[in-house]
PDB file of C-alpha atoms in Angstrom:
ATOM      1  CA  MET A   1     -35.941 -38.605 -29.438  1.00 48.00           C
ATOM      2  CA  THR A   2     -33.546 -35.997 -28.126  1.00 49.00           C
ATOM      3  CA  THR A   3     -30.992 -36.468 -25.419  1.00 49.00           C
ATOM      4  CA  ALA A   4     -30.128 -33.681 -23.026  1.00 49.00           C
ATOM      5  CA  THR A   5     -26.457 -33.243 -22.531  1.00 48.00           C
ATOM      6  CA  THR A   6     -24.802 -30.844 -20.181  1.00 47.00           C
ATOM      7  CA  PRO A   7     -22.150 -28.762 -21.861  1.00 48.00           C
ATOM      8  CA  SER A   8     -18.652 -29.514 -20.700  1.00 52.00           C
ATOM      9  CA  PRO A   9     -16.988 -26.667 -18.902  1.00 56.00           C
ATOM     10  CA  GLY A  10     -14.132 -26.626 -21.394  1.00 66.00           C
ATOM     11  CA  ILE A  11     -11.112 -24.419 -21.135  1.00 65.00           C
ATOM     12  CA  ALA A  12     -12.994 -21.422 -19.729  1.00 69.00           C
ATOM     13  CA  GLY A  13     -14.461 -23.487 -16.894  1.00 76.00           C
ATOM     14  CA  TRP A  14     -11.097 -25.055 -16.122  1.00 74.00           C
ATOM     15  CA  PHE A  15      -9.429 -21.628 -16.140  1.00 74.00           C
ATOM     16  CA  HIS A  16     -12.076 -20.171 -13.834  1.00 77.00           C
ATOM     17  CA  SER A  17     -11.785 -23.054 -11.369  1.00 80.00           C
ATOM     18  CA  ALA A  18      -7.974 -22.859 -11.422  1.00 80.00           C
ATOM     19  CA  THR A  19      -7.981 -19.112 -10.720  1.00 80.00           C
ATOM     20  CA  ALA A  20     -10.544 -19.591  -7.936  1.00 82.00           C
ATOM     21  CA  TRP A  21      -8.358 -22.324  -6.412  1.00 81.00           C
ATOM     22  CA  LEU A  22      -5.274 -20.070  -6.550  1.00 80.00           C
ATOM     23  CA  ASP A  23      -7.206 -17.059  -5.191  1.00 80.00           C
ATOM     24  CA  ALA A  24      -8.346 -19.161  -2.239  1.00 81.00           C
ATOM     25  CA  ARG A  25      -4.704 -19.893  -1.390  1.00 79.00           C
ATOM     26  CA  GLY A  26      -3.597 -16.264  -1.691  1.00 79.00           C
ATOM     27  CA  LYS A  27      -0.899 -14.270  -3.410  1.00 81.00           C
ATOM     28  CA  ALA A  28       1.838 -16.741  -2.434  1.00 82.00           C
ATOM     29  CA  ALA A  29       0.223 -19.442  -4.592  1.00 81.00           C
ATOM     30  CA  TRP A  30       0.135 -17.102  -7.589  1.00 81.00           C
ATOM     31  CA  ILE A  31       3.764 -16.100  -7.113  1.00 84.00           C
ATOM     32  CA  THR A  32       4.811 -19.737  -6.708  1.00 87.00           C
ATOM     33  CA  LEU A  33       3.021 -20.677  -9.922  1.00 83.00           C
ATOM     34  CA  MET A  34       4.632 -17.754 -11.747  1.00 84.00           C
ATOM     35  CA  VAL A  35       8.121 -18.710 -10.548  1.00 90.00           C
ATOM     36  CA  LEU A  36       7.548 -22.321 -11.592  1.00 89.00           C
ATOM     37  CA  GLY A  37       6.367 -21.039 -14.968  1.00 85.00           C
ATOM     38  CA  PHE A  38       9.623 -19.119 -15.376  1.00 87.00           C
ATOM     39  CA  VAL A  39      11.666 -22.147 -14.310  1.00 89.00           C
ATOM     40  CA  PHE A  40      10.062 -24.632 -16.690  1.00 87.00           C
ATOM     41  CA  PHE A  41       9.205 -22.427 -19.667  1.00 84.00           C
ATOM     42  CA  TRP A  42       9.784 -18.690 -19.370  1.00 84.00           C
ATOM     43  CA  PRO A  43       6.913 -17.548 -21.641  1.00 84.00           C
ATOM     44  CA  ILE A  44       4.450 -19.204 -19.242  1.00 84.00           C
ATOM     45  CA  GLY A  45       5.948 -17.319 -16.306  1.00 82.00           C
ATOM     46  CA  LEU A  46       5.847 -14.091 -18.278  1.00 86.00           C
ATOM     47  CA  ALA A  47       2.226 -14.675 -19.277  1.00 84.00           C
ATOM     48  CA  LEU A  48       1.308 -15.356 -15.648  1.00 82.00           C
ATOM     49  CA  LEU A  49       3.091 -12.191 -14.546  1.00 83.00           C
ATOM     50  CA  PHE A  50       1.189 -10.100 -17.096  1.00 83.00           C
ATOM     51  CA  TYR A  51      -2.091 -11.766 -16.108  1.00 84.00           C
ATOM     52  CA  MET A  52      -1.438 -11.107 -12.410  1.00 81.00           C
ATOM     53  CA  ILE A  53      -0.713  -7.440 -13.097  1.00 81.00           C
ATOM     54  CA  TRP A  54      -3.655  -7.045 -15.495  1.00 84.00           C
ATOM     55  CA  SER A  55      -6.129  -8.666 -13.094  1.00 80.00           C
ATOM     56  CA  ASN A  56      -4.840  -6.698 -10.065  1.00 74.00           C
ATOM     57  CA  ARG A  57      -3.794  -9.823  -8.228  1.00 71.00           C
ATOM     58  CA  MET A  58      -0.477  -8.119  -7.352  1.00 67.00           C
ATOM     59  CA  SER A  59      -2.137  -5.096  -5.754  1.00 65.00           C
ATOM     60  CA  GLY A  60      -2.665  -6.676  -2.341  1.00 57.00           C
ATOM     61  CA  HIS A  61      -6.421  -6.086  -2.176  1.00 53.00           C
ATOM     62  CA  SER A  62      -6.959  -9.653  -1.005  1.00 49.00           C
ATOM     63  CA  CYS A  63      -4.807  -9.021   2.073  1.00 46.00           C
ATOM     64  CA  ARG A  64      -6.803  -5.914   2.961  1.00 47.00           C
ATOM     65  CA  ARG A  65     -10.033  -7.784   2.466  1.00 49.00           C
ATOM     66  CA  SER A  66      -9.003 -10.583   4.816  1.00 49.00           C
ATOM     67  CA  ARG A  67      -7.790  -8.123   7.470  1.00 50.00           C
ATOM     68  CA  SER A  68     -11.021  -6.133   7.344  1.00 52.00           C
ATOM     69  CA  SER A  69     -13.087  -9.300   7.565  1.00 52.00           C
ATOM     70  CA  PHE A  70     -11.098 -10.267  10.671  1.00 53.00           C
ATOM     71  CA  THR A  71     -11.640  -6.928  12.391  1.00 54.00           C
ATOM     72  CA  GLU A  72     -15.291  -6.636  11.373  1.00 56.00           C
ATOM     73  CA  SER A  73     -16.191 -10.228  12.086  1.00 60.00           C
ATOM     74  CA  GLY A  74     -18.460 -11.037  14.959  1.00 70.00           C
ATOM     75  CA  SER A  75     -17.719 -13.112  17.988  1.00 77.00           C
ATOM     76  CA  THR A  76     -15.518 -16.160  17.654  1.00 80.00           C
ATOM     77  CA  GLY A  77     -17.292 -17.842  20.530  1.00 83.00           C
ATOM     78  CA  ASN A  78     -14.256 -17.565  22.783  1.00 87.00           C
ATOM     79  CA  THR A  79     -14.997 -14.652  25.134  1.00 90.00           C
ATOM     80  CA  ALA A  80     -11.414 -14.401  26.401  1.00 91.00           C
ATOM     81  CA  PHE A  81     -10.072 -14.135  22.852  1.00 92.00           C
ATOM     82  CA  ASP A  82     -12.793 -11.682  21.823  1.00 90.00           C
ATOM     83  CA  ALA A  83     -11.929  -9.431  24.797  1.00 92.00           C
ATOM     84  CA  TYR A  84      -8.209  -9.677  23.996  1.00 93.00           C
ATOM     85  CA  LYS A  85      -8.878  -8.900  20.317  1.00 92.00           C
ATOM     86  CA  ALA A  86     -11.053  -5.884  21.158  1.00 92.00           C
ATOM     87  CA  ASP A  87      -8.480  -4.547  23.636  1.00 93.00           C
ATOM     88  CA  THR A  88      -5.600  -5.076  21.209  1.00 94.00           C
ATOM     89  CA  LEU A  89      -7.454  -3.402  18.327  1.00 94.00           C
ATOM     90  CA  ARG A  90      -8.373  -0.448  20.552  1.00 94.00           C
ATOM     91  CA  ARG A  91      -4.752  -0.101  21.712  1.00 95.00           C
ATOM     92  CA  LEU A  92      -3.451  -0.322  18.131  1.00 94.00           C
ATOM     93  CA  GLU A  93      -5.911   2.327  16.981  1.00 94.00           C
ATOM     94  CA  GLU A  94      -4.760   4.619  19.816  1.00 94.00           C
ATOM     95  CA  GLU A  95      -1.116   4.036  18.900  1.00 94.00           C
ATOM     96  CA  GLN A  96      -1.874   4.749  15.256  1.00 93.00           C
ATOM     97  CA  THR A  97      -3.612   8.003  16.179  1.00 93.00           C
ATOM     98  CA  GLN A  98      -0.702   9.034  18.424  1.00 95.00           C
ATOM     99  CA  PHE A  99       1.818   8.205  15.698  1.00 93.00           C
ATOM    100  CA  GLU A 100      -0.130  10.157  13.074  1.00 93.00           C
ATOM    101  CA  THR A 101      -0.280  13.116  15.489  1.00 94.00           C
ATOM    102  CA  PHE A 102       3.480  12.849  16.027  1.00 93.00           C
ATOM    103  CA  LEU A 103       4.103  12.788  12.271  1.00 92.00           C
ATOM    104  CA  GLN A 104       1.905  15.849  11.799  1.00 94.00           C
ATOM    105  CA  ARG A 105       3.822  17.737  14.515  1.00 94.00           C
ATOM    106  CA  LEU A 106       7.083  16.680  12.849  1.00 93.00           C
ATOM    107  CA  ARG A 107       5.871  17.942   9.452  1.00 93.00           C
ATOM    108  CA  ASP A 108       4.680  21.204  11.030  1.00 94.00           C
ATOM    109  CA  ALA A 109       8.045  21.723  12.746  1.00 94.00           C
ATOM    110  CA  LYS A 110       9.893  21.058   9.479  1.00 93.00           C
ATOM    111  CA  ASP A 111       7.636  23.471   7.600  1.00 93.00           C
ATOM    112  CA  LYS A 112       8.157  26.141  10.268  1.00 94.00           C
ATOM    113  CA  ALA A 113      11.931  25.672  10.186  1.00 95.00           C
ATOM    114  CA  GLU A 114      11.961  25.970   6.388  1.00 94.00           C
ATOM    115  CA  PHE A 115       9.754  29.065   6.505  1.00 94.00           C
ATOM    116  CA  ASP A 116      11.925  30.672   9.211  1.00 95.00           C
ATOM    117  CA  ALA A 117      15.044  29.976   7.134  1.00 94.00           C
ATOM    118  CA  PHE A 118      13.359  31.504   4.080  1.00 94.00           C
ATOM    119  CA  MET A 119      12.376  34.629   6.011  1.00 94.00           C
ATOM    120  CA  GLU A 120      15.887  34.916   7.451  1.00 94.00           C
ATOM    121  CA  ASP A 121      17.438  34.660   3.972  1.00 93.00           C
ATOM    122  CA  ARG A 122      14.951  37.197   2.653  1.00 92.00           C
ATOM    123  CA  GLU A 123      15.763  39.605   5.489  1.00 92.00           C
ATOM    124  CA  LYS A 124      19.503  39.200   4.871  1.00 91.00           C
ATOM    125  CA  ALA A 125      19.018  39.868   1.166  1.00 89.00           C
ATOM    126  CA  ALA A 126      16.922  42.958   1.936  1.00 87.00           C
ATOM    127  CA  THR A 127      19.544  44.399   4.329  1.00 87.00           C
ATOM    128  CA  GLU A 128      22.443  43.646   1.966  1.00 85.00           C
ATOM    129  CA  ALA A 129      20.764  45.140  -1.114  1.00 74.00           C
ATOM    130  CA  PRO A 130      20.591  48.771   0.203  1.00 69.00           C
ATOM    131  CA  ASP A 131      24.232  48.577   1.355  1.00 61.00           C
ATOM    132  CA  SER A 132      25.431  47.665  -2.124  1.00 58.00           C
ATOM    133  CA  SER A 133      23.226  50.323  -3.777  1.00 56.00           C
ATOM    134  CA  GLU A 134      24.570  52.975  -1.367  1.00 58.00           C
ATOM    135  CA  GLN A 135      28.137  52.037  -2.313  1.00 59.00           C
ATOM    136  CA  MET A 136      27.292  52.419  -5.996  1.00 57.00           C
ATOM    137  CA  HIS A 137      25.838  55.903  -5.441  1.00 57.00           C
ATOM    138  CA  ALA A 138      28.756  56.949  -3.212  1.00 56.00           C
ATOM    139  CA  GLY A 139      31.313  55.868  -5.817  1.00 55.00           C
ATOM    140  CA  SER A 140      29.771  58.009  -8.585  1.00 53.00           C
TER     141      SER A 140
END
C-alpha cells in the first residue's frame, strides 16, 4: 500500500511566494525590506540589494507596466471619468509633442550658433594668416 504525499514547497516555494508578495506591493516594499535588512543585520540588506539589482527590480519596469496598463485599459464603467481620462491623456500627449518640438528647435538653434561661431573663427584665422605671411615676406 502506497500513500500519495504532496511535496512540501520548501525554501524555493517560500522564496517564490515571498517575492510575489513583495512584487505585488511594488518597489517601496522591496526598498523597505532592504533597509530593514541593513538595520538588523547588514549582510541581509546587502544580499537584498544585490538581488534587487540582479533581478532588475530596481529598474522601474513595474512602474512603466502599471502606467501602460492604466492608459491601455478599457472603460472603468464611469463615463464621466473615462471622458476626463481620455481628454487629459490627449492634452498631455499634445503637450509632450509641443515640448519635444521646442527642445528640437532649441537644439537646432544651439547647433546653428556653434556652427556660425566656428565659421566666424575659421574666417578670422584665414584673414589673419595671409597678413602674417605677407609681413614675413616683406621683412626678408
